PDB file of C-alpha atoms in Angstrom:
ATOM      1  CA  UNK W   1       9.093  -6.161  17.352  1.00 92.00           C
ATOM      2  CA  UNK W   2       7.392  -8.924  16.940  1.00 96.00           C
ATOM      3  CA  UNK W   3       8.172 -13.355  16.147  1.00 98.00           C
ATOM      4  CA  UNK W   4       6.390 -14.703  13.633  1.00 98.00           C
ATOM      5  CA  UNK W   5       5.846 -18.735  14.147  1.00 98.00           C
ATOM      6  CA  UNK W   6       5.444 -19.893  10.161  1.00 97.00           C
ATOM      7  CA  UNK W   7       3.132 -22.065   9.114  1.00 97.00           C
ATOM      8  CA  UNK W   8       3.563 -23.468   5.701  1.00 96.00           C
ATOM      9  CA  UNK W   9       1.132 -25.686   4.015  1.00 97.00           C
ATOM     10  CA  UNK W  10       1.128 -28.409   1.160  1.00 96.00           C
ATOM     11  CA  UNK W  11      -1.631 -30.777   1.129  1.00 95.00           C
ATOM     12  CA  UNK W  12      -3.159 -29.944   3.965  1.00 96.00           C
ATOM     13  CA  UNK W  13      -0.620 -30.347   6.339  1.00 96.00           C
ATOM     14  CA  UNK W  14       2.007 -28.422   8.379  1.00 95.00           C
ATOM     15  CA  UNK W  15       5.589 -28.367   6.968  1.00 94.00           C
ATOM     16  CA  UNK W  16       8.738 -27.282   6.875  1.00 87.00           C
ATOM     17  CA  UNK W  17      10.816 -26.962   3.462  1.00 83.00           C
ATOM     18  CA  UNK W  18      14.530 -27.027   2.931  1.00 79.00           C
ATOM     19  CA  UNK W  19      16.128 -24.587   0.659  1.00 71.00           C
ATOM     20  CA  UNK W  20      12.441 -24.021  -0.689  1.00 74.00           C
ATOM     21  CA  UNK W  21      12.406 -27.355  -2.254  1.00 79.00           C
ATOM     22  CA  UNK W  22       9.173 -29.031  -2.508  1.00 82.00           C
ATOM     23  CA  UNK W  23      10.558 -32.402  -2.539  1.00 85.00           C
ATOM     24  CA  UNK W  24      12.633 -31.907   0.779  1.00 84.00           C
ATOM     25  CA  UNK W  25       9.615 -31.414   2.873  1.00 87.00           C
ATOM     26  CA  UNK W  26       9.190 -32.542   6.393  1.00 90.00           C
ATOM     27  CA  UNK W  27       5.825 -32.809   7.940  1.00 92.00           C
ATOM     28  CA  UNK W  28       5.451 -31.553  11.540  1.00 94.00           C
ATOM     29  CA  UNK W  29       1.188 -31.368  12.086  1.00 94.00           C
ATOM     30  CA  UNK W  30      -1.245 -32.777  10.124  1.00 96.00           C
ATOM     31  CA  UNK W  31      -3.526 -30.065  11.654  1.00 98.00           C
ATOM     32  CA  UNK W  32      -2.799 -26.956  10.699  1.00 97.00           C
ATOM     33  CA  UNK W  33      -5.476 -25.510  12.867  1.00 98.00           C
ATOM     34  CA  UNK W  34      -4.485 -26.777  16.072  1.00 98.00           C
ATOM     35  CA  UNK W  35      -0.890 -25.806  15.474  1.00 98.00           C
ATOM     36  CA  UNK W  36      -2.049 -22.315  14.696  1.00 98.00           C
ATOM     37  CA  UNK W  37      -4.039 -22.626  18.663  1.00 98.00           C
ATOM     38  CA  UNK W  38      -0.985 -23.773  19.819  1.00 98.00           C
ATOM     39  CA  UNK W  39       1.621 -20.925  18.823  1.00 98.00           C
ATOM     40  CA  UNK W  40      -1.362 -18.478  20.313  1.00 98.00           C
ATOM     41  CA  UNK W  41      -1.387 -20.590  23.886  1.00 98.00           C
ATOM     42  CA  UNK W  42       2.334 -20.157  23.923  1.00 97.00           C
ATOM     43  CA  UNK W  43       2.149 -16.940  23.674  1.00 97.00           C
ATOM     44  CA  UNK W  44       2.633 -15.509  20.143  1.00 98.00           C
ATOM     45  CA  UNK W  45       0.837 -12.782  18.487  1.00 97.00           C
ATOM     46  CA  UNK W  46       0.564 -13.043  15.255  1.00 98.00           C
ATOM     47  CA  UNK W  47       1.000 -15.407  12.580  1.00 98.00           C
ATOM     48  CA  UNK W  48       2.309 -16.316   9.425  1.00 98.00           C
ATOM     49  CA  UNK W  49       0.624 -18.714   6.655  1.00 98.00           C
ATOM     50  CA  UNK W  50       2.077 -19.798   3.414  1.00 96.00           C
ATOM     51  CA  UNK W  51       0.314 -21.775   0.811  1.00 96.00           C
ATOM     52  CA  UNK W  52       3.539 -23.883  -0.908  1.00 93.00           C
ATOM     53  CA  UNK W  53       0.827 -25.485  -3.209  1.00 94.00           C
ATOM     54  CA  UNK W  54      -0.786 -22.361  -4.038  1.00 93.00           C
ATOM     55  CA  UNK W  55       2.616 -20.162  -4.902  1.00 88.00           C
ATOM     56  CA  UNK W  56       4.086 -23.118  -7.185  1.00 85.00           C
ATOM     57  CA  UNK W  57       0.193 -23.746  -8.956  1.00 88.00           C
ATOM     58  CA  UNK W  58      -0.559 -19.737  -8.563  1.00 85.00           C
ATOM     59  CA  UNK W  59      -3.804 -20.220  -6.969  1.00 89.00           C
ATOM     60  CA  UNK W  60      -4.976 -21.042  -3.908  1.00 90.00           C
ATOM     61  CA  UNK W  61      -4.787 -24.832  -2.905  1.00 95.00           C
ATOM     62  CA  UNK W  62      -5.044 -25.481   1.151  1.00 97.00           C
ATOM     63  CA  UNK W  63      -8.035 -23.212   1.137  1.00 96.00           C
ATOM     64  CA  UNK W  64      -9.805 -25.014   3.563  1.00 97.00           C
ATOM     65  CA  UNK W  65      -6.885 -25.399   5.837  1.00 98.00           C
ATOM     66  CA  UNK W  66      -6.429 -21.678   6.079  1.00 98.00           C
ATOM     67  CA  UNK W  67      -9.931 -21.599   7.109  1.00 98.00           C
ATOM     68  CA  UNK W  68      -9.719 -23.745   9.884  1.00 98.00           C
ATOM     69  CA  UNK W  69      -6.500 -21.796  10.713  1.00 98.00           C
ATOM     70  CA  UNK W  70      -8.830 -18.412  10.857  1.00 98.00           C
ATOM     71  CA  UNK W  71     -11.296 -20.152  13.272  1.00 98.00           C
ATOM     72  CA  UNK W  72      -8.628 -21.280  15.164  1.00 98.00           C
ATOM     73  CA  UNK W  73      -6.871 -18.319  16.608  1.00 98.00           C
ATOM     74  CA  UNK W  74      -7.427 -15.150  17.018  1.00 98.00           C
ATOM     75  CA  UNK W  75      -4.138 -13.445  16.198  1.00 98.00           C
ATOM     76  CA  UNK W  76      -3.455 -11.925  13.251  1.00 98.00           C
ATOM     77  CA  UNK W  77      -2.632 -13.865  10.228  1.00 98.00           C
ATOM     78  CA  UNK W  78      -1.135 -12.875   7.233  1.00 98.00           C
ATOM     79  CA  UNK W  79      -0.792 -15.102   3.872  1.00 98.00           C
ATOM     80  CA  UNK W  80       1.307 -15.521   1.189  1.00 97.00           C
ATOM     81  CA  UNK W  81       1.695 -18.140  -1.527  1.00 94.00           C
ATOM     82  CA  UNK W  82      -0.604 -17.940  -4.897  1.00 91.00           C
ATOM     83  CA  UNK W  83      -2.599 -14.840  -4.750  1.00 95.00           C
ATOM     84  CA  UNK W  84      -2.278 -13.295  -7.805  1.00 93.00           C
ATOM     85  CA  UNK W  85      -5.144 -10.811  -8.338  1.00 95.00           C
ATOM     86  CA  UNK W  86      -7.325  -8.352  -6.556  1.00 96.00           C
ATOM     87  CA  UNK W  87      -9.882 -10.329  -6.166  1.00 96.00           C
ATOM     88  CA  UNK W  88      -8.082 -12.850  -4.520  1.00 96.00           C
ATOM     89  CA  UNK W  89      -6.971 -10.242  -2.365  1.00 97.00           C
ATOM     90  CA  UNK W  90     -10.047  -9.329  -1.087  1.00 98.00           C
ATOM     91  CA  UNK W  91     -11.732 -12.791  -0.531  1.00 97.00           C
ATOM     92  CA  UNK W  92      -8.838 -13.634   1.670  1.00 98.00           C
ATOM     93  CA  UNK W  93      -9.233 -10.010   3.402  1.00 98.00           C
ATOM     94  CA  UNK W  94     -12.784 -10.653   3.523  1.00 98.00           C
ATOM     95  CA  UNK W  95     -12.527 -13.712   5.302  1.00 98.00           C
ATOM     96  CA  UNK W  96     -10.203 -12.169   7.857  1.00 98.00           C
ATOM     97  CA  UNK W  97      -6.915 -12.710   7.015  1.00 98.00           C
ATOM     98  CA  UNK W  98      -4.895  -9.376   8.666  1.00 98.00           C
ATOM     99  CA  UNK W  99      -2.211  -8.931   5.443  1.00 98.00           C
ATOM    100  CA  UNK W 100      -1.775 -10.684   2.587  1.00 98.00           C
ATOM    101  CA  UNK W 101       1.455 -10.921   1.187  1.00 98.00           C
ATOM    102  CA  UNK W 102       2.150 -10.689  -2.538  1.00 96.00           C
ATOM    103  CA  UNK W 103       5.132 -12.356  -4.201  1.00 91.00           C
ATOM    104  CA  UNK W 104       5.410 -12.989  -7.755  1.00 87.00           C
ATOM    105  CA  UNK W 105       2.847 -10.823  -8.455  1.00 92.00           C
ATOM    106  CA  UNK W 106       5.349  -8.370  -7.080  1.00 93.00           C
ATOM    107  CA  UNK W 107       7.641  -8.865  -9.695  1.00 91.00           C
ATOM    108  CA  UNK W 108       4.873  -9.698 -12.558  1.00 91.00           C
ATOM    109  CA  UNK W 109       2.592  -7.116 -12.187  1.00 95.00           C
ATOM    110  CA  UNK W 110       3.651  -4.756  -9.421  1.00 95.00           C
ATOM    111  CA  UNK W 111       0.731  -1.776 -10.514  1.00 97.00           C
ATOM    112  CA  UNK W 112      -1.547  -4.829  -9.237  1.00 97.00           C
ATOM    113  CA  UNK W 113       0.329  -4.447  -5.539  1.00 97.00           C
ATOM    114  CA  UNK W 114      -0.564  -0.161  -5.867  1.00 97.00           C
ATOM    115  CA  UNK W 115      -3.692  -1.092  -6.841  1.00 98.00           C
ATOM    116  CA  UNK W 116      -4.276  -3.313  -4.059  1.00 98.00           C
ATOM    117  CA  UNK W 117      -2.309  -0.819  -1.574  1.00 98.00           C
ATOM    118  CA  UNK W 118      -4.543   2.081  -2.309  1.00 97.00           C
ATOM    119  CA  UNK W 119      -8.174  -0.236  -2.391  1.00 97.00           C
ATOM    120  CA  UNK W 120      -6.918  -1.931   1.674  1.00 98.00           C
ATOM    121  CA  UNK W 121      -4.467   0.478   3.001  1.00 96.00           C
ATOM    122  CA  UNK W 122      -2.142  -1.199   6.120  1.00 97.00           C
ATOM    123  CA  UNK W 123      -3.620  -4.887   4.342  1.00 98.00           C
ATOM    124  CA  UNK W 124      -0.525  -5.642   1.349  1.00 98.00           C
ATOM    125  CA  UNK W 125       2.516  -7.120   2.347  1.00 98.00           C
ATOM    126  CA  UNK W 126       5.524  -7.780  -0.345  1.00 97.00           C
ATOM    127  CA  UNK W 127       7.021 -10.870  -0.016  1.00 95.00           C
ATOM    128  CA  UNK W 128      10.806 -10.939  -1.176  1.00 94.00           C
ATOM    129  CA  UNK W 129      12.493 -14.127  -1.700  1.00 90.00           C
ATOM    130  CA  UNK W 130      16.071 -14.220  -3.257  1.00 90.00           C
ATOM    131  CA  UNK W 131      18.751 -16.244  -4.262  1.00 87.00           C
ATOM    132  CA  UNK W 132      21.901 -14.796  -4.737  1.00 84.00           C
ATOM    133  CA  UNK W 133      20.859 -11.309  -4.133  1.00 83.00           C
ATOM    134  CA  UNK W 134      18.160 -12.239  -7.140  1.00 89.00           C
ATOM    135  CA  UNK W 135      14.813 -12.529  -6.622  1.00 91.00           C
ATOM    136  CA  UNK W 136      13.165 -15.949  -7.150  1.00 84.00           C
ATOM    137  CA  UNK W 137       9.598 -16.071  -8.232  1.00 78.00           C
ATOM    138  CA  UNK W 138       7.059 -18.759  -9.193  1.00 72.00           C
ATOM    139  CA  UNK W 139       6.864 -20.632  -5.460  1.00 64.00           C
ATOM    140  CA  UNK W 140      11.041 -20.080  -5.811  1.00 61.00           C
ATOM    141  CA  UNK W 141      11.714 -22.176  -9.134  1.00 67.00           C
ATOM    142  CA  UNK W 142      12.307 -19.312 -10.834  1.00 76.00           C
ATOM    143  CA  UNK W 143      15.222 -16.582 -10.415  1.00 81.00           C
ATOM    144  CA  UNK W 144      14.951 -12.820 -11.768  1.00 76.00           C
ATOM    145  CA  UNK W 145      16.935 -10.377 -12.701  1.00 85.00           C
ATOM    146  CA  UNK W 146      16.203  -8.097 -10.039  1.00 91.00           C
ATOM    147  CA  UNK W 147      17.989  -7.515  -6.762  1.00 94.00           C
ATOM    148  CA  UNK W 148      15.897  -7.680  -3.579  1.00 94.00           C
ATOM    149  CA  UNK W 149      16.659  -3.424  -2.986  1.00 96.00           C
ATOM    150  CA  UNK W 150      16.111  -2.892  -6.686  1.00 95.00           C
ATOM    151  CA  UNK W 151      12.384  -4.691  -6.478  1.00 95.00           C
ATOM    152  CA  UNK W 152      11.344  -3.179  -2.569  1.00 96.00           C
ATOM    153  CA  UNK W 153      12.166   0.394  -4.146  1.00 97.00           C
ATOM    154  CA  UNK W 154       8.999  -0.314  -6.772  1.00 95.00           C
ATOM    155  CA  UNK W 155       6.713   0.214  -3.585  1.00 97.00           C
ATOM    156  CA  UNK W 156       8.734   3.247  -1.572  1.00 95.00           C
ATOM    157  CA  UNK W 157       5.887   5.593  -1.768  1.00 94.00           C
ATOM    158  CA  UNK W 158       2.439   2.626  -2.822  1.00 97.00           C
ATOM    159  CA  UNK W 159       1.696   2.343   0.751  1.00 97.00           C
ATOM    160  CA  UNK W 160       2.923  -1.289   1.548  1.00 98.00           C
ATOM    161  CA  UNK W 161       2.566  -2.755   4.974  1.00 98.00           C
ATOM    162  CA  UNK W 162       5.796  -4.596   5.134  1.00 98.00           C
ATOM    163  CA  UNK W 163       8.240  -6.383   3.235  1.00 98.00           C
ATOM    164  CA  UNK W 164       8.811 -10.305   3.869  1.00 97.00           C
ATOM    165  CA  UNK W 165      12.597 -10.562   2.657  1.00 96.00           C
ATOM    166  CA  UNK W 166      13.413 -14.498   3.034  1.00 92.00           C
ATOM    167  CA  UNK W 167      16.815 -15.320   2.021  1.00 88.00           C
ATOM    168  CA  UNK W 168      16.144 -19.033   0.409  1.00 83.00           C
ATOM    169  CA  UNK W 169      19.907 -20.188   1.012  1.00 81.00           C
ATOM    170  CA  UNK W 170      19.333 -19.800   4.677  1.00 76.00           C
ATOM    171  CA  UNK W 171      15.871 -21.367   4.360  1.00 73.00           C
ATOM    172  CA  UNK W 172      14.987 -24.720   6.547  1.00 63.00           C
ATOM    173  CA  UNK W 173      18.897 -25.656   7.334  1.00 68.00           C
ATOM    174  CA  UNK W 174      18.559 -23.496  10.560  1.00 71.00           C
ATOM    175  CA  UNK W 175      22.315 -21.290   9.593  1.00 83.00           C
ATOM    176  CA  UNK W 176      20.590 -18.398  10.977  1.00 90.00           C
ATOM    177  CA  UNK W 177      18.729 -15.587   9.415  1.00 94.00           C
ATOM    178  CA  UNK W 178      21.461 -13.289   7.178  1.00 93.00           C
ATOM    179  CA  UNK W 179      21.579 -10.143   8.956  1.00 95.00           C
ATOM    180  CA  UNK W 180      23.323  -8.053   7.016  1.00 93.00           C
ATOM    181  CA  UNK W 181      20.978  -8.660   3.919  1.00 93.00           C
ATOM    182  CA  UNK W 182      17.954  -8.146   5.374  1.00 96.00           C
ATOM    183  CA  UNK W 183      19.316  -4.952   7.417  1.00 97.00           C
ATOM    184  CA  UNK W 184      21.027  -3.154   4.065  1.00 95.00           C
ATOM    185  CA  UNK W 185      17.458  -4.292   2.618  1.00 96.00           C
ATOM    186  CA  UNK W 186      15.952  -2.444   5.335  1.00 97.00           C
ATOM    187  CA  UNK W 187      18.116   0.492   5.475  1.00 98.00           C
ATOM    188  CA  UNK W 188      17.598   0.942   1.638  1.00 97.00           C
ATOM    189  CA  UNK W 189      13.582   1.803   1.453  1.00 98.00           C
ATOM    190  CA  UNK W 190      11.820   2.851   4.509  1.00 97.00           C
ATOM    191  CA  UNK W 191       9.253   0.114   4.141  1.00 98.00           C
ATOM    192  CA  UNK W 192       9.405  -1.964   7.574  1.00 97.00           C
ATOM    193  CA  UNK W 193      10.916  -5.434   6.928  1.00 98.00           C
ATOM    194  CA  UNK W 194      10.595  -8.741   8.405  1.00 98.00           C
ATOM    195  CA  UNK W 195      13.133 -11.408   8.447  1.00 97.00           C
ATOM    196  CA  UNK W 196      12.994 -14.559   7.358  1.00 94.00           C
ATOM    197  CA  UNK W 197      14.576 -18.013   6.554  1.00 88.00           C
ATOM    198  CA  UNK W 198      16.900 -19.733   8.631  1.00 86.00           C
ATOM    199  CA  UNK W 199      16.240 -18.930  12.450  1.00 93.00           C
ATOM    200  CA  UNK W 200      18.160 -21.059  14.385  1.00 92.00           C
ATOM    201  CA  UNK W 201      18.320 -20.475  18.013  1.00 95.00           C
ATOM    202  CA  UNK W 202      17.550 -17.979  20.748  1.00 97.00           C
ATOM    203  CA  UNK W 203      20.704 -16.066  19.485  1.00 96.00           C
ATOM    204  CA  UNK W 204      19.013 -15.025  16.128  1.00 96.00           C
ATOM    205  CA  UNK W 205      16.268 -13.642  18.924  1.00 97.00           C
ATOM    206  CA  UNK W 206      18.784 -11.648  20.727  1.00 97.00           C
ATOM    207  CA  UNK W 207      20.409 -10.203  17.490  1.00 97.00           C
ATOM    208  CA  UNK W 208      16.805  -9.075  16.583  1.00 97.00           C
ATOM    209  CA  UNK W 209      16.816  -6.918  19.769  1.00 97.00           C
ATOM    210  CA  UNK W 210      20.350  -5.708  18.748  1.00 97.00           C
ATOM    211  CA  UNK W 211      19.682  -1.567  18.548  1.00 96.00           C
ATOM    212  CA  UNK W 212      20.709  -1.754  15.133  1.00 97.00           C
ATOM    213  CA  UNK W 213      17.321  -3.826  14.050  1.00 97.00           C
ATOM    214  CA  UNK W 214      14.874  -1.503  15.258  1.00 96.00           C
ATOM    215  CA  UNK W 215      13.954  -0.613  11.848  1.00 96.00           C
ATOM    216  CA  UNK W 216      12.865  -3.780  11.535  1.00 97.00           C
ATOM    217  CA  UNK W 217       9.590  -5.581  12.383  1.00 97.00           C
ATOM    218  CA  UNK W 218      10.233  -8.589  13.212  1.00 97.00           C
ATOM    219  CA  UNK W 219      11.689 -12.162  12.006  1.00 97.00           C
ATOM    220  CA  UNK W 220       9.716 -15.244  11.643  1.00 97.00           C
ATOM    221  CA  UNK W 221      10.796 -19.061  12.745  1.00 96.00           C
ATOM    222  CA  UNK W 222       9.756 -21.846  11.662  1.00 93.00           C
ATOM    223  CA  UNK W 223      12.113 -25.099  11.873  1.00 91.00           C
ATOM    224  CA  UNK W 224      13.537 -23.867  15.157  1.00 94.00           C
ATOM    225  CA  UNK W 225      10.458 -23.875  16.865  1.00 96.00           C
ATOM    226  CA  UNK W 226       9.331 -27.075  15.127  1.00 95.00           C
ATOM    227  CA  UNK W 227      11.478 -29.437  16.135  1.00 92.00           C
ATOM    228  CA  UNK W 228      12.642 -27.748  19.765  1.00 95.00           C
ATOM    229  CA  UNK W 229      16.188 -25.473  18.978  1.00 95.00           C
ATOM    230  CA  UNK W 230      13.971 -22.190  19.959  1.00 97.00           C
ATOM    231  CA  UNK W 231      11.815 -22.219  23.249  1.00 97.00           C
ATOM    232  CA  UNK W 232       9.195 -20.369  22.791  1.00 97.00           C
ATOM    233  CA  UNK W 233       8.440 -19.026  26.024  1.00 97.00           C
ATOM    234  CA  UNK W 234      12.162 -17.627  26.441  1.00 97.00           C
ATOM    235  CA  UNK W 235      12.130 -15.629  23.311  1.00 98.00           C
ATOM    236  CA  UNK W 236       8.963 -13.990  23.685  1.00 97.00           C
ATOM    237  CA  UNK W 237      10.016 -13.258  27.423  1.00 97.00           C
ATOM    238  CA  UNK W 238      13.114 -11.734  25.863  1.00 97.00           C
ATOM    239  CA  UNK W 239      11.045  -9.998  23.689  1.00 96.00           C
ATOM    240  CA  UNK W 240       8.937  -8.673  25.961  1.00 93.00           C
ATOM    241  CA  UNK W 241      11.741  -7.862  28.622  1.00 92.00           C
ATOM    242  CA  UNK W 242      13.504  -5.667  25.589  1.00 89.00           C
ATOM    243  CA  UNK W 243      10.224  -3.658  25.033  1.00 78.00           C
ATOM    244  CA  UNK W 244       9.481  -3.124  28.315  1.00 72.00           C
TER     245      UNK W 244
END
C-alpha cells in the first residue's frame, strides 16, 4: 500500500487545481524538481506527475520540468496528462519514467492502451477521472458517456498496471477521497486501483489501511500535504506500522 504525493504541473510550476479547473489553480513550488527531492527526503516512495498543460493541449508541455523531476529523485514516477500515442509512450519510458498513465486515450482509442500493454508489460497505467459516475476526458472539460466500471472493464484481461480512478468532485476541496466509489470500482475488475482526489487528513490514511482496501494500491495526496492538513512523516509511519 503505498501514498502517492502528486505533483501537477502547468507552466512549469507546482500546483494544485480545484475541481480540475485550470483557472482555480494555486501555485505551491516553482521548482518542481526540488519538490519531487523533497517528498523522497520525507520519506515517500514513489511519485506521481501530471502534465495539466499537456492533458488539456494533448501533448506534452512541462517537458523539461519532468526532466528535472527524473534527475531529481530516484523513486518511481509515473505520468499522466497528454500522452496520446505509442510513441509518446516510449520516449517517456525511455527516459525513465516507471508507468505512464493513459487517460483520454483510454476512452479514444483504448486498442492503443493493449497495444501499449503488450509492447511494456507492468509500464501502462489507466487513468479514470469522472464526474457523476461519467468519465471526463480532454484534461476534464469533457464528460462521456461511460461509467468509470463500464470503461476499467475495457482492460480486465490487456495487462494494465493500475487504474488511477480520481473522483473530480472531491478534487482540490480536501472532502476526502470517496470511498465507496473507488472501492465498488475496485471490487468490479481485478485491476489494482489507486485513489485519488480529495485527501484530506490523516483519517483518509487510516481508512486506506481499513481491511476492506487491501485490494487497493494506494491513494495519492496532494493539497493535504501542500499546505500542512497531512504530516507526512505520521502517515507513512502508519503505513509502515500497518504493513509491518
Amino acid at each position: 500500500m503505498f501514498l502517492f504525493p502528486a505533483i501537477d504541473l502547468k507552466d512549469g510550476q507546482c500546483v494544485r487545481l480545484k475541481l480540475g479547473d485550470m483557472a482555480q489553480a494555486t501555485v505551491f513550488n516553482d521548482n518542481p524538481a526540488a519538490q519531487a527531492k523533497l517528498f523522497e527526503d520525507q520519506g515517500f516512495e514513489r511519485l506521481h506527475v501530471v502534465d495539466l498543460d499537456g492533458a488539456f493541449a494533448g501533448e506534452s508541455r512541462n517537458g523539461e520540468a519532468v526532466e528535472a523531476i527524473l534527475e531529481a529523485t530516484r523513486n518511481p514516477v509515473q505520468l499522466g496528462g497528454g500522452i496520446r500515442s505509442l510513441a509518446q509512450i516510449e520516449a517517456w519510458l525511455d527516459k525513465g519514467i516507471a508507468r505512464v498513465i493513459l487517460g483520454t486515450v483510454a476512452v479514444r482509442d483504448p486498442d492503443l492502451v493493449i497495444a501499449a500493454c503488450k509492447a511494456h508489460p507492468g509500464s501502462i497505467a489507466v487513468g479514470i477521472d469522472a464526474r457523476g459516475g461519467k468519465v471526463a476526458v480532454e484534461g476534464w472539460a469533457e464528460t462521456s458517456e461511460l461509467t468509470a466500471i463500464d470503461l476499467a472493464r475495457r482492460f480486465e484481461d490487456a495487462g494494465v498496471a493500475a487504474i488511477v480512478f480520481t473522483d473530480i468532485d472531491r478534487d482540490g476541496v480536501l472532502k476526502g477521497i470517496n470511498w465507496h466509489s473507488t472501492l465498488e470500482l475496485a471490487r468490479a475488475v481485478s485491476i489494482p486501483v489507486i485513489a485519488s482526489g480529495g485527501l484530506a487528513s490523516i483519517e483518509d490514511v487510516k481508512r486506506m489501511l481499513q481491511p476492506d482496501c487491501a485490494i487497493l494500491e494506494g491513494a495519492i495526496s496532494g493539497r493535504a500535504l501542500y499546505d500542512g492538513r497531512l504530516d507526512p512523516q505520521e502517515a507513512i509511519a502508519l503505513i509502515k506500522g500497518a504493513h509491518s
